[in-house]
């Protein structure tokens, strides 16, 4: 019965034109590739691989067995489960779907001339230098290709010309807006007192970093914004991009990094590098999870060497 069913399936496939089959396979490949590109480097990548494998196996089994009278209920159950699975995927991958839709609608924003970009960078660096020296906390979100409006909440619209003095005034501890973020759009401060999404504690490179750094990492994962953070405790300046924090040793290094990362030609390259790095990190995590025994073996070897050293030391003392 099963060989007959398989023969019928291959007979139907052979009836199609090779060109039509190749075209359909190409479309399917493009769709799968686009989905993988959207989720690669995220926590959803592993789950998606498992779901794809289960879906392929279940689909083949349902098509092969579902045609037989004995296994008709399997085919019926598979068809019904597909609808619930689609709803479940929307719920499970909601953050990834939102980012995908945002990226599909992204348009180049930073169309300022190189001279205007240089002026914006100078004002931000001057403000950060003074804020760092005074140990005043600050978080500045520089919008690039993707609008940050969909990832932030609240805020006071300003539409004011960007200047170092205005930034220092906003982040002065006595200001009503100093605890939250400033959004820079082009050469203007679009809004102040903006609430940003917080990254999860396990996503932070250093658990000692506070809410400002969690907010910087969180919003940089939602869009391609470049975020400058000044620590209130240490005065340290950091840049957050694509969920990664980079420490700046001084305002001069900050200026160099901003010029490099706000260069329109460098934005795409920075995004590709961040995606590749995230993919490599995810692969390393998968490898370490697949070989947990290596760490245990190394620990046992270290303990054995320590015990052997203690025994030799005891013999020498005796």
PDB file of C-alpha atoms in Angstrom:
ATOM      1  CA  UNK A   1       0.000   0.000   0.000  1.00  0.00           C
ATOM      2  CA  UNK A   2       2.732   2.451   0.968  1.00  0.00           C
ATOM      3  CA  UNK A   3       4.916   1.744  -2.111  1.00  0.00           C
ATOM      4  CA  UNK A   4       1.833   2.245  -4.287  1.00  0.00           C
ATOM      5  CA  UNK A   5       1.130   5.556  -2.591  1.00  0.00           C
ATOM      6  CA  UNK A   6       4.706   6.709  -3.142  1.00  0.00           C
ATOM      7  CA  UNK A   7       4.580   5.669  -6.790  1.00  0.00           C
ATOM      8  CA  UNK A   8       1.372   7.659  -7.270  1.00  0.00           C
ATOM      9  CA  UNK A   9       3.009  10.702  -5.688  1.00  0.00           C
ATOM     10  CA  UNK A  10       6.067  10.526  -7.957  1.00  0.00           C
ATOM     11  CA  UNK A  11       3.824   9.930 -10.981  1.00  0.00           C
ATOM     12  CA  UNK A  12       1.935  13.152 -10.278  1.00  0.00           C
ATOM     13  CA  UNK A  13       5.193  15.052  -9.835  1.00  0.00           C
ATOM     14  CA  UNK A  14       6.564  13.755 -13.145  1.00  0.00           C
ATOM     15  CA  UNK A  15       3.499  15.142 -14.917  1.00  0.00           C
ATOM     16  CA  UNK A  16       4.617  18.722 -14.185  1.00  0.00           C
ATOM     17  CA  UNK A  17       6.963  20.609 -16.465  1.00  0.00           C
ATOM     18  CA  UNK A  18      10.542  20.766 -15.235  1.00  0.00           C
ATOM     19  CA  UNK A  19      10.577  24.536 -15.799  1.00  0.00           C
ATOM     20  CA  UNK A  20       7.440  25.022 -13.683  1.00  0.00           C
ATOM     21  CA  UNK A  21       8.855  22.883 -10.871  1.00  0.00           C
ATOM     22  CA  UNK A  22      12.158  24.787 -10.943  1.00  0.00           C
ATOM     23  CA  UNK A  23      10.317  28.131 -10.843  1.00  0.00           C
ATOM     24  CA  UNK A  24       8.165  27.044  -7.888  1.00  0.00           C
ATOM     25  CA  UNK A  25      11.196  25.738  -6.009  1.00  0.00           C
ATOM     26  CA  UNK A  26      13.007  29.021  -6.613  1.00  0.00           C
ATOM     27  CA  UNK A  27      10.081  30.983  -5.158  1.00  0.00           C
ATOM     28  CA  UNK A  28       9.963  28.702  -2.114  1.00  0.00           C
ATOM     29  CA  UNK A  29      13.723  29.057  -1.638  1.00  0.00           C
ATOM     30  CA  UNK A  30      13.519  32.863  -1.773  1.00  0.00           C
ATOM     31  CA  UNK A  31      10.712  32.899   0.816  1.00  0.00           C
ATOM     32  CA  UNK A  32      12.565  30.573   3.177  1.00  0.00           C
ATOM     33  CA  UNK A  33      15.790  32.544   2.741  1.00  0.00           C
ATOM     34  CA  UNK A  34      14.008  35.823   3.531  1.00  0.00           C
ATOM     35  CA  UNK A  35      12.510  34.348   6.703  1.00  0.00           C
ATOM     36  CA  UNK A  36      15.862  32.984   7.838  1.00  0.00           C
ATOM     37  CA  UNK A  37      17.548  36.342   7.171  1.00  0.00           C
ATOM     38  CA  UNK A  38      14.991  38.123   9.347  1.00  0.00           C
ATOM     39  CA  UNK A  39      15.466  35.831  12.349  1.00  0.00           C
ATOM     40  CA  UNK A  40      19.145  34.902  12.096  1.00  0.00           C
ATOM     41  CA  UNK A  41      21.173  35.897  15.120  1.00  0.00           C
ATOM     42  CA  UNK A  42      18.051  36.009  17.316  1.00  0.00           C
ATOM     43  CA  UNK A  43      16.699  33.587  19.884  1.00  0.00           C
ATOM     44  CA  UNK A  44      13.983  32.604  17.402  1.00  0.00           C
ATOM     45  CA  UNK A  45      16.470  31.112  14.929  1.00  0.00           C
ATOM     46  CA  UNK A  46      16.802  27.777  16.737  1.00  0.00           C
ATOM     47  CA  UNK A  47      13.051  27.441  17.216  1.00  0.00           C
ATOM     48  CA  UNK A  48      12.439  28.220  13.551  1.00  0.00           C
ATOM     49  CA  UNK A  49      14.846  25.488  12.421  1.00  0.00           C
ATOM     50  CA  UNK A  50      13.044  22.957  14.603  1.00  0.00           C
ATOM     51  CA  UNK A  51       9.624  24.027  13.362  1.00  0.00           C
ATOM     52  CA  UNK A  52      10.726  23.841   9.731  1.00  0.00           C
ATOM     53  CA  UNK A  53      12.076  20.324  10.244  1.00  0.00           C
ATOM     54  CA  UNK A  54       8.891  19.186  11.980  1.00  0.00           C
ATOM     55  CA  UNK A  55       6.746  20.818   9.297  1.00  0.00           C
ATOM     56  CA  UNK A  56       8.621  19.124   6.447  1.00  0.00           C
ATOM     57  CA  UNK A  57       8.481  15.685   8.059  1.00  0.00           C
ATOM     58  CA  UNK A  58       4.828  16.084   9.032  1.00  0.00           C
ATOM     59  CA  UNK A  59       3.898  17.341   5.562  1.00  0.00           C
ATOM     60  CA  UNK A  60       5.541  14.407   3.802  1.00  0.00           C
ATOM     61  CA  UNK A  61       3.970  11.930   6.225  1.00  0.00           C
ATOM     62  CA  UNK A  62       0.529  13.476   5.820  1.00  0.00           C
ATOM     63  CA  UNK A  63       0.732  13.411   2.025  1.00  0.00           C
ATOM     64  CA  UNK A  64       2.034   9.842   1.897  1.00  0.00           C
ATOM     65  CA  UNK A  65      -0.222   8.344   4.560  1.00  0.00           C
ATOM     66  CA  UNK A  66      -3.216  10.643   4.300  1.00  0.00           C
ATOM     67  CA  UNK A  67      -4.373   9.236   0.979  1.00  0.00           C
ATOM     68  CA  UNK A  68      -4.888   5.763   2.391  1.00  0.00           C
ATOM     69  CA  UNK A  69      -8.276   4.982   3.884  1.00  0.00           C
ATOM     70  CA  UNK A  70      -6.718   3.701   7.094  1.00  0.00           C
ATOM     71  CA  UNK A  71      -4.815   6.944   7.744  1.00  0.00           C
ATOM     72  CA  UNK A  72      -7.317   9.528   6.501  1.00  0.00           C
ATOM     73  CA  UNK A  73      -7.632  10.958  10.009  1.00  0.00           C
ATOM     74  CA  UNK A  74      -3.898  11.786   9.977  1.00  0.00           C
ATOM     75  CA  UNK A  75      -4.323  13.961   6.893  1.00  0.00           C
ATOM     76  CA  UNK A  76      -7.421  15.600   8.387  1.00  0.00           C
ATOM     77  CA  UNK A  77      -5.615  16.319  11.657  1.00  0.00           C
ATOM     78  CA  UNK A  78      -2.628  17.771   9.789  1.00  0.00           C
ATOM     79  CA  UNK A  79      -4.826  20.165   7.800  1.00  0.00           C
ATOM     80  CA  UNK A  80      -6.581  21.356  10.963  1.00  0.00           C
ATOM     81  CA  UNK A  81      -3.344  21.833  12.870  1.00  0.00           C
ATOM     82  CA  UNK A  82      -1.877  24.052  10.158  1.00  0.00           C
ATOM     83  CA  UNK A  83      -4.342  26.827  10.988  1.00  0.00           C
ATOM     84  CA  UNK A  84      -3.523  26.695  14.704  1.00  0.00           C
ATOM     85  CA  UNK A  85       0.181  26.506  13.910  1.00  0.00           C
ATOM     86  CA  UNK A  86      -0.035  29.699  11.846  1.00  0.00           C
ATOM     87  CA  UNK A  87      -1.638  31.539  14.772  1.00  0.00           C
ATOM     88  CA  UNK A  88       0.968  30.128  17.148  1.00  0.00           C
ATOM     89  CA  UNK A  89       3.810  31.303  14.914  1.00  0.00           C
ATOM     90  CA  UNK A  90       2.448  34.855  14.947  1.00  0.00           C
ATOM     91  CA  UNK A  91       2.392  34.812  18.756  1.00  0.00           C
ATOM     92  CA  UNK A  92       5.795  33.146  19.207  1.00  0.00           C
ATOM     93  CA  UNK A  93       7.647  35.247  16.646  1.00  0.00           C
ATOM     94  CA  UNK A  94       5.824  38.526  17.273  1.00  0.00           C
ATOM     95  CA  UNK A  95       8.998  40.587  17.945  1.00  0.00           C
ATOM     96  CA  UNK A  96      10.744  39.179  14.862  1.00  0.00           C
ATOM     97  CA  UNK A  97       7.677  39.791  12.672  1.00  0.00           C
ATOM     98  CA  UNK A  98       7.463  43.373  13.870  1.00  0.00           C
ATOM     99  CA  UNK A  99      11.119  43.982  13.063  1.00  0.00           C
ATOM    100  CA  UNK A 100      10.672  42.373   9.661  1.00  0.00           C
ATOM    101  CA  UNK A 101       7.738  44.624   8.787  1.00  0.00           C
ATOM    102  CA  UNK A 102       9.656  47.677   9.957  1.00  0.00           C
ATOM    103  CA  UNK A 103      12.645  46.745   7.800  1.00  0.00           C
ATOM    104  CA  UNK A 104      10.433  46.168   4.774  1.00  0.00           C
ATOM    105  CA  UNK A 105       9.139  49.710   5.076  1.00  0.00           C
ATOM    106  CA  UNK A 106      12.429  51.378   5.868  1.00  0.00           C
ATOM    107  CA  UNK A 107      13.467  54.387   3.804  1.00  0.00           C
ATOM    108  CA  UNK A 108      16.732  56.304   3.849  1.00  0.00           C
ATOM    109  CA  UNK A 109      16.393  59.030   6.461  1.00  0.00           C
ATOM    110  CA  UNK A 110      19.761  60.531   7.122  1.00  0.00           C
ATOM    111  CA  UNK A 111      19.870  62.644   3.938  1.00  0.00           C
ATOM    112  CA  UNK A 112      21.778  65.526   5.483  1.00  0.00           C
ATOM    113  CA  UNK A 113      24.878  66.766   3.755  1.00  0.00           C
ATOM    114  CA  UNK A 114      28.291  65.682   5.079  1.00  0.00           C
ATOM    115  CA  UNK A 115      28.755  69.173   6.521  1.00  0.00           C
ATOM    116  CA  UNK A 116      25.484  68.981   8.480  1.00  0.00           C
ATOM    117  CA  UNK A 117      26.359  65.486   9.729  1.00  0.00           C
ATOM    118  CA  UNK A 118      29.732  66.784  10.931  1.00  0.00           C
ATOM    119  CA  UNK A 119      28.036  69.640  12.813  1.00  0.00           C
ATOM    120  CA  UNK A 120      25.616  67.217  14.493  1.00  0.00           C
ATOM    121  CA  UNK A 121      28.496  64.974  15.543  1.00  0.00           C
ATOM    122  CA  UNK A 122      30.476  67.919  16.926  1.00  0.00           C
ATOM    123  CA  UNK A 123      27.544  69.083  19.069  1.00  0.00           C
ATOM    124  CA  UNK A 124      26.855  65.581  20.414  1.00  0.00           C
ATOM    125  CA  UNK A 125      30.527  64.962  21.212  1.00  0.00           C
ATOM    126  CA  UNK A 126      30.870  68.324  22.961  1.00  0.00           C
ATOM    127  CA  UNK A 127      27.779  67.634  25.061  1.00  0.00           C
ATOM    128  CA  UNK A 128      28.918  64.110  25.941  1.00  0.00           C
ATOM    129  CA  UNK A 129      32.373  65.347  26.941  1.00  0.00           C
ATOM    130  CA  UNK A 130      30.904  67.871  29.385  1.00  0.00           C
ATOM    131  CA  UNK A 131      28.255  65.464  30.680  1.00  0.00           C
ATOM    132  CA  UNK A 132      30.884  62.781  31.244  1.00  0.00           C
ATOM    133  CA  UNK A 133      33.143  65.207  33.112  1.00  0.00           C
ATOM    134  CA  UNK A 134      30.243  66.280  35.364  1.00  0.00           C
ATOM    135  CA  UNK A 135      29.010  62.663  35.817  1.00  0.00           C
ATOM    136  CA  UNK A 136      25.549  63.501  34.455  1.00  0.00           C
ATOM    137  CA  UNK A 137      23.771  60.517  32.918  1.00  0.00           C
ATOM    138  CA  UNK A 138      22.484  60.821  29.351  1.00  0.00           C
ATOM    139  CA  UNK A 139      21.068  58.710  26.538  1.00  0.00           C
ATOM    140  CA  UNK A 140      20.909  60.099  22.995  1.00  0.00           C
ATOM    141  CA  UNK A 141      19.155  58.134  20.241  1.00  0.00           C
ATOM    142  CA  UNK A 142      20.331  59.071  16.739  1.00  0.00           C
ATOM    143  CA  UNK A 143      17.760  57.984  14.181  1.00  0.00           C
ATOM    144  CA  UNK A 144      19.091  56.571  10.927  1.00  0.00           C
ATOM    145  CA  UNK A 145      17.219  54.575   8.257  1.00  0.00           C
ATOM    146  CA  UNK A 146      14.367  53.237  10.417  1.00  0.00           C
ATOM    147  CA  UNK A 147      12.134  55.607  12.372  1.00  0.00           C
ATOM    148  CA  UNK A 148      12.273  54.975  16.116  1.00  0.00           C
ATOM    149  CA  UNK A 149       8.689  56.135  16.695  1.00  0.00           C
ATOM    150  CA  UNK A 150       7.368  52.567  16.633  1.00  0.00           C
ATOM    151  CA  UNK A 151       9.848  51.391  19.276  1.00  0.00           C
ATOM    152  CA  UNK A 152       9.550  54.193  21.849  1.00  0.00           C
ATOM    153  CA  UNK A 153       6.813  55.579  24.059  1.00  0.00           C
ATOM    154  CA  UNK A 154       5.826  59.022  25.277  1.00  0.00           C
ATOM    155  CA  UNK A 155       8.173  61.953  25.122  1.00  0.00           C
ATOM    156  CA  UNK A 156       7.871  65.704  24.730  1.00  0.00           C
ATOM    157  CA  UNK A 157       8.027  66.901  21.096  1.00  0.00           C
ATOM    158  CA  UNK A 158      10.668  69.600  20.653  1.00  0.00           C
ATOM    159  CA  UNK A 159      11.733  69.963  16.998  1.00  0.00           C
ATOM    160  CA  UNK A 160      14.589  72.168  18.207  1.00  0.00           C
ATOM    161  CA  UNK A 161      17.955  72.827  16.627  1.00  0.00           C
ATOM    162  CA  UNK A 162      20.533  70.432  18.026  1.00  0.00           C
ATOM    163  CA  UNK A 163      23.188  72.039  20.191  1.00  0.00           C
ATOM    164  CA  UNK A 164      25.532  70.925  22.943  1.00  0.00           C
ATOM    165  CA  UNK A 165      24.084  73.469  25.370  1.00  0.00           C
ATOM    166  CA  UNK A 166      20.535  72.257  24.818  1.00  0.00           C
ATOM    167  CA  UNK A 167      21.552  68.630  25.363  1.00  0.00           C
ATOM    168  CA  UNK A 168      23.384  69.557  28.567  1.00  0.00           C
ATOM    169  CA  UNK A 169      20.337  71.492  29.771  1.00  0.00           C
ATOM    170  CA  UNK A 170      18.019  68.551  29.112  1.00  0.00           C
ATOM    171  CA  UNK A 171      20.234  66.083  30.982  1.00  0.00           C
ATOM    172  CA  UNK A 172      20.979  68.395  33.908  1.00  0.00           C
ATOM    173  CA  UNK A 173      19.825  66.551  37.067  1.00  0.00           C
ATOM    174  CA  UNK A 174      17.335  69.297  37.911  1.00  0.00           C
ATOM    175  CA  UNK A 175      15.581  68.951  34.538  1.00  0.00           C
ATOM    176  CA  UNK A 176      12.236  67.152  34.371  1.00  0.00           C
ATOM    177  CA  UNK A 177      13.411  65.236  31.274  1.00  0.00           C
ATOM    178  CA  UNK A 178      16.892  64.172  32.393  1.00  0.00           C
ATOM    179  CA  UNK A 179      16.010  60.576  33.340  1.00  0.00           C
ATOM    180  CA  UNK A 180      14.774  59.527  29.889  1.00  0.00           C
ATOM    181  CA  UNK A 181      16.108  59.649  26.333  1.00  0.00           C
ATOM    182  CA  UNK A 182      16.503  62.282  23.645  1.00  0.00           C
ATOM    183  CA  UNK A 183      15.755  61.421  20.008  1.00  0.00           C
ATOM    184  CA  UNK A 184      17.858  63.180  17.367  1.00  0.00           C
ATOM    185  CA  UNK A 185      16.397  63.271  13.872  1.00  0.00           C
ATOM    186  CA  UNK A 186      18.617  64.847  11.271  1.00  0.00           C
ATOM    187  CA  UNK A 187      20.004  68.063  12.738  1.00  0.00           C
ATOM    188  CA  UNK A 188      17.135  68.542  15.188  1.00  0.00           C
ATOM    189  CA  UNK A 189      16.148  67.201  18.584  1.00  0.00           C
ATOM    190  CA  UNK A 190      12.817  65.594  17.736  1.00  0.00           C
ATOM    191  CA  UNK A 191      11.740  64.723  21.294  1.00  0.00           C
ATOM    192  CA  UNK A 192      12.977  64.485  24.870  1.00  0.00           C
ATOM    193  CA  UNK A 193      11.819  62.462  27.857  1.00  0.00           C
ATOM    194  CA  UNK A 194      11.287  59.420  25.636  1.00  0.00           C
ATOM    195  CA  UNK A 195      10.716  55.995  27.207  1.00  0.00           C
ATOM    196  CA  UNK A 196      12.762  53.248  25.519  1.00  0.00           C
ATOM    197  CA  UNK A 197      12.232  49.470  25.593  1.00  0.00           C
ATOM    198  CA  UNK A 198      14.550  47.703  28.043  1.00  0.00           C
ATOM    199  CA  UNK A 199      16.740  44.771  27.060  1.00  0.00           C
ATOM    200  CA  UNK A 200      16.548  41.617  29.148  1.00  0.00           C
ATOM    201  CA  UNK A 201      19.194  41.327  31.905  1.00  0.00           C
ATOM    202  CA  UNK A 202      20.744  38.246  30.262  1.00  0.00           C
ATOM    203  CA  UNK A 203      21.256  40.251  27.047  1.00  0.00           C
ATOM    204  CA  UNK A 204      23.599  42.711  28.768  1.00  0.00           C
ATOM    205  CA  UNK A 205      27.376  42.205  28.491  1.00  0.00           C
ATOM    206  CA  UNK A 206      27.827  43.479  32.058  1.00  0.00           C
ATOM    207  CA  UNK A 207      25.186  42.817  34.720  1.00  0.00           C
ATOM    208  CA  UNK A 208      26.306  45.909  36.628  1.00  0.00           C
ATOM    209  CA  UNK A 209      25.086  48.266  33.899  1.00  0.00           C
ATOM    210  CA  UNK A 210      21.933  50.175  34.783  1.00  0.00           C
ATOM    211  CA  UNK A 211      18.630  50.982  33.127  1.00  0.00           C
ATOM    212  CA  UNK A 212      20.098  53.551  30.719  1.00  0.00           C
ATOM    213  CA  UNK A 213      22.345  50.945  29.148  1.00  0.00           C
ATOM    214  CA  UNK A 214      19.520  48.389  29.085  1.00  0.00           C
ATOM    215  CA  UNK A 215      17.364  50.960  27.284  1.00  0.00           C
ATOM    216  CA  UNK A 216      20.149  51.708  24.801  1.00  0.00           C
ATOM    217  CA  UNK A 217      20.602  48.025  23.977  1.00  0.00           C
ATOM    218  CA  UNK A 218      16.835  47.485  23.840  1.00  0.00           C
ATOM    219  CA  UNK A 219      16.054  50.229  21.321  1.00  0.00           C
ATOM    220  CA  UNK A 220      19.114  49.401  19.204  1.00  0.00           C
ATOM    221  CA  UNK A 221      17.756  45.854  18.788  1.00  0.00           C
ATOM    222  CA  UNK A 222      14.379  47.178  17.621  1.00  0.00           C
ATOM    223  CA  UNK A 223      15.723  49.474  14.884  1.00  0.00           C
ATOM    224  CA  UNK A 224      19.002  50.625  13.353  1.00  0.00           C
ATOM    225  CA  UNK A 225      19.349  53.690  15.588  1.00  0.00           C
ATOM    226  CA  UNK A 226      22.748  54.615  16.989  1.00  0.00           C
ATOM    227  CA  UNK A 227      22.558  55.268  20.740  1.00  0.00           C
ATOM    228  CA  UNK A 228      25.089  57.218  22.809  1.00  0.00           C
ATOM    229  CA  UNK A 229      25.024  56.587  26.577  1.00  0.00           C
ATOM    230  CA  UNK A 230      26.823  58.482  29.328  1.00  0.00           C
ATOM    231  CA  UNK A 231      27.045  56.664  32.650  1.00  0.00           C
ATOM    232  CA  UNK A 232      25.974  58.654  35.686  1.00  0.00           C
ATOM    233  CA  UNK A 233      28.149  56.565  38.031  1.00  0.00           C
ATOM    234  CA  UNK A 234      31.440  56.454  36.123  1.00  0.00           C
ATOM    235  CA  UNK A 235      31.074  59.054  33.374  1.00  0.00           C
ATOM    236  CA  UNK A 236      31.951  56.328  30.832  1.00  0.00           C
ATOM    237  CA  UNK A 237      30.678  56.913  27.284  1.00  0.00           C
ATOM    238  CA  UNK A 238      29.339  53.968  25.286  1.00  0.00           C
ATOM    239  CA  UNK A 239      27.724  53.450  21.884  1.00  0.00           C
ATOM    240  CA  UNK A 240      24.938  50.916  21.355  1.00  0.00           C
ATOM    241  CA  UNK A 241      24.311  49.560  17.863  1.00  0.00           C
ATOM    242  CA  UNK A 242      22.304  46.471  16.887  1.00  0.00           C
ATOM    243  CA  UNK A 243      22.216  45.335  20.509  1.00  0.00           C
ATOM    244  CA  UNK A 244      25.978  45.649  21.091  1.00  0.00           C
ATOM    245  CA  UNK A 245      27.759  48.086  23.389  1.00  0.00           C
ATOM    246  CA  UNK A 246      31.114  49.664  22.527  1.00  0.00           C
ATOM    247  CA  UNK A 247      33.142  51.546  25.142  1.00  0.00           C
ATOM    248  CA  UNK A 248      34.598  54.925  24.147  1.00  0.00           C
ATOM    249  CA  UNK A 249      37.802  55.924  25.917  1.00  0.00           C
ATOM    250  CA  UNK A 250      37.195  59.653  25.353  1.00  0.00           C
ATOM    251  CA  UNK A 251      35.199  62.154  23.296  1.00  0.00           C
ATOM    252  CA  UNK A 252      37.773  62.027  20.487  1.00  0.00           C
ATOM    253  CA  UNK A 253      37.178  58.310  19.985  1.00  0.00           C
ATOM    254  CA  UNK A 254      33.434  58.973  20.159  1.00  0.00           C
ATOM    255  CA  UNK A 255      33.765  61.515  17.352  1.00  0.00           C
ATOM    256  CA  UNK A 256      35.700  59.061  15.187  1.00  0.00           C
ATOM    257  CA  UNK A 257      33.146  56.292  15.745  1.00  0.00           C
ATOM    258  CA  UNK A 258      30.156  58.542  15.054  1.00  0.00           C
ATOM    259  CA  UNK A 259      31.690  59.796  11.816  1.00  0.00           C
ATOM    260  CA  UNK A 260      32.348  56.228  10.739  1.00  0.00           C
ATOM    261  CA  UNK A 261      28.951  54.833  11.731  1.00  0.00           C
ATOM    262  CA  UNK A 262      26.836  57.750  10.499  1.00  0.00           C
ATOM    263  CA  UNK A 263      28.459  57.670   7.082  1.00  0.00           C
ATOM    264  CA  UNK A 264      25.585  56.628   4.743  1.00  0.00           C
ATOM    265  CA  UNK A 265      27.868  54.255   2.837  1.00  0.00           C
ATOM    266  CA  UNK A 266      28.940  52.578   6.078  1.00  0.00           C
ATOM    267  CA  UNK A 267      25.440  51.951   7.467  1.00  0.00           C
ATOM    268  CA  UNK A 268      24.746  48.893   5.315  1.00  0.00           C
ATOM    269  CA  UNK A 269      28.201  47.507   6.025  1.00  0.00           C
ATOM    270  CA  UNK A 270      27.706  47.975   9.773  1.00  0.00           C
ATOM    271  CA  UNK A 271      24.366  46.180   9.627  1.00  0.00           C
ATOM    272  CA  UNK A 272      25.868  43.247   7.707  1.00  0.00           C
ATOM    273  CA  UNK A 273      28.761  43.011  10.168  1.00  0.00           C
ATOM    274  CA  UNK A 274      26.382  43.048  13.140  1.00  0.00           C
ATOM    275  CA  UNK A 275      24.248  40.308  11.599  1.00  0.00           C
ATOM    276  CA  UNK A 276      27.326  38.183  10.872  1.00  0.00           C
ATOM    277  CA  UNK A 277      28.615  38.660  14.418  1.00  0.00           C
ATOM    278  CA  UNK A 278      25.243  37.754  15.912  1.00  0.00           C
ATOM    279  CA  UNK A 279      25.089  34.671  13.703  1.00  0.00           C
ATOM    280  CA  UNK A 280      28.574  33.602  14.813  1.00  0.00           C
ATOM    281  CA  UNK A 281      27.648  34.122  18.459  1.00  0.00           C
ATOM    282  CA  UNK A 282      24.485  32.051  18.044  1.00  0.00           C
ATOM    283  CA  UNK A 283      26.512  29.279  16.382  1.00  0.00           C
ATOM    284  CA  UNK A 284      29.002  29.339  19.259  1.00  0.00           C
ATOM    285  CA  UNK A 285      26.173  29.075  21.784  1.00  0.00           C
ATOM    286  CA  UNK A 286      24.688  26.136  19.871  1.00  0.00           C
ATOM    287  CA  UNK A 287      28.089  24.418  19.805  1.00  0.00           C
ATOM    288  CA  UNK A 288      28.614  24.891  23.539  1.00  0.00           C
ATOM    289  CA  UNK A 289      25.109  23.620  24.251  1.00  0.00           C
ATOM    290  CA  UNK A 290      25.711  20.569  22.048  1.00  0.00           C
ATOM    291  CA  UNK A 291      28.949  19.668  23.890  1.00  0.00           C
ATOM    292  CA  UNK A 292      28.310  20.314  27.580  1.00  0.00           C
ATOM    293  CA  UNK A 293      30.586  17.411  28.493  1.00  0.00           C
ATOM    294  CA  UNK A 294      33.698  19.305  27.366  1.00  0.00           C
ATOM    295  CA  UNK A 295      33.324  21.873  30.102  1.00  0.00           C
ATOM    296  CA  UNK A 296      32.750  19.176  32.710  1.00  0.00           C
ATOM    297  CA  UNK A 297      35.785  17.224  31.460  1.00  0.00           C
ATOM    298  CA  UNK A 298      37.968  20.311  31.681  1.00  0.00           C
ATOM    299  CA  UNK A 299      36.722  20.963  35.210  1.00  0.00           C
ATOM    300  CA  UNK A 300      37.505  17.393  36.310  1.00  0.00           C
ATOM    301  CA  UNK A 301      40.973  17.602  34.743  1.00  0.00           C
ATOM    302  CA  UNK A 302      41.666  20.861  36.557  1.00  0.00           C
ATOM    303  CA  UNK A 303      40.544  19.340  39.860  1.00  0.00           C
ATOM    304  CA  UNK A 304      42.749  16.270  39.247  1.00  0.00           C
ATOM    305  CA  UNK A 305      45.773  18.419  38.519  1.00  0.00           C
ATOM    306  CA  UNK A 306      45.160  20.467  41.647  1.00  0.00           C
ATOM    307  CA  UNK A 307      44.901  17.321  43.798  1.00  0.00           C
ATOM    308  CA  UNK A 308      48.091  15.920  42.255  1.00  0.00           C
ATOM    309  CA  UNK A 309      49.902  19.158  43.011  1.00  0.00           C
ATOM    310  CA  UNK A 310      48.717  19.044  46.635  1.00  0.00           C
ATOM    311  CA  UNK A 311      49.995  15.463  47.007  1.00  0.00           C
ATOM    312  CA  UNK A 312      53.407  16.370  45.591  1.00  0.00           C
ATOM    313  CA  UNK A 313      53.589  19.379  47.878  1.00  0.00           C
ATOM    314  CA  UNK A 314      52.743  17.146  50.876  1.00  0.00           C
ATOM    315  CA  UNK A 315      55.466  14.671  49.949  1.00  0.00           C
ATOM    316  CA  UNK A 316      57.999  17.458  49.615  1.00  0.00           C
ATOM    317  CA  UNK A 317      57.058  18.880  52.983  1.00  0.00           C
ATOM    318  CA  UNK A 318      57.359  15.415  54.559  1.00  0.00           C
TER     319      UNK A 318
END
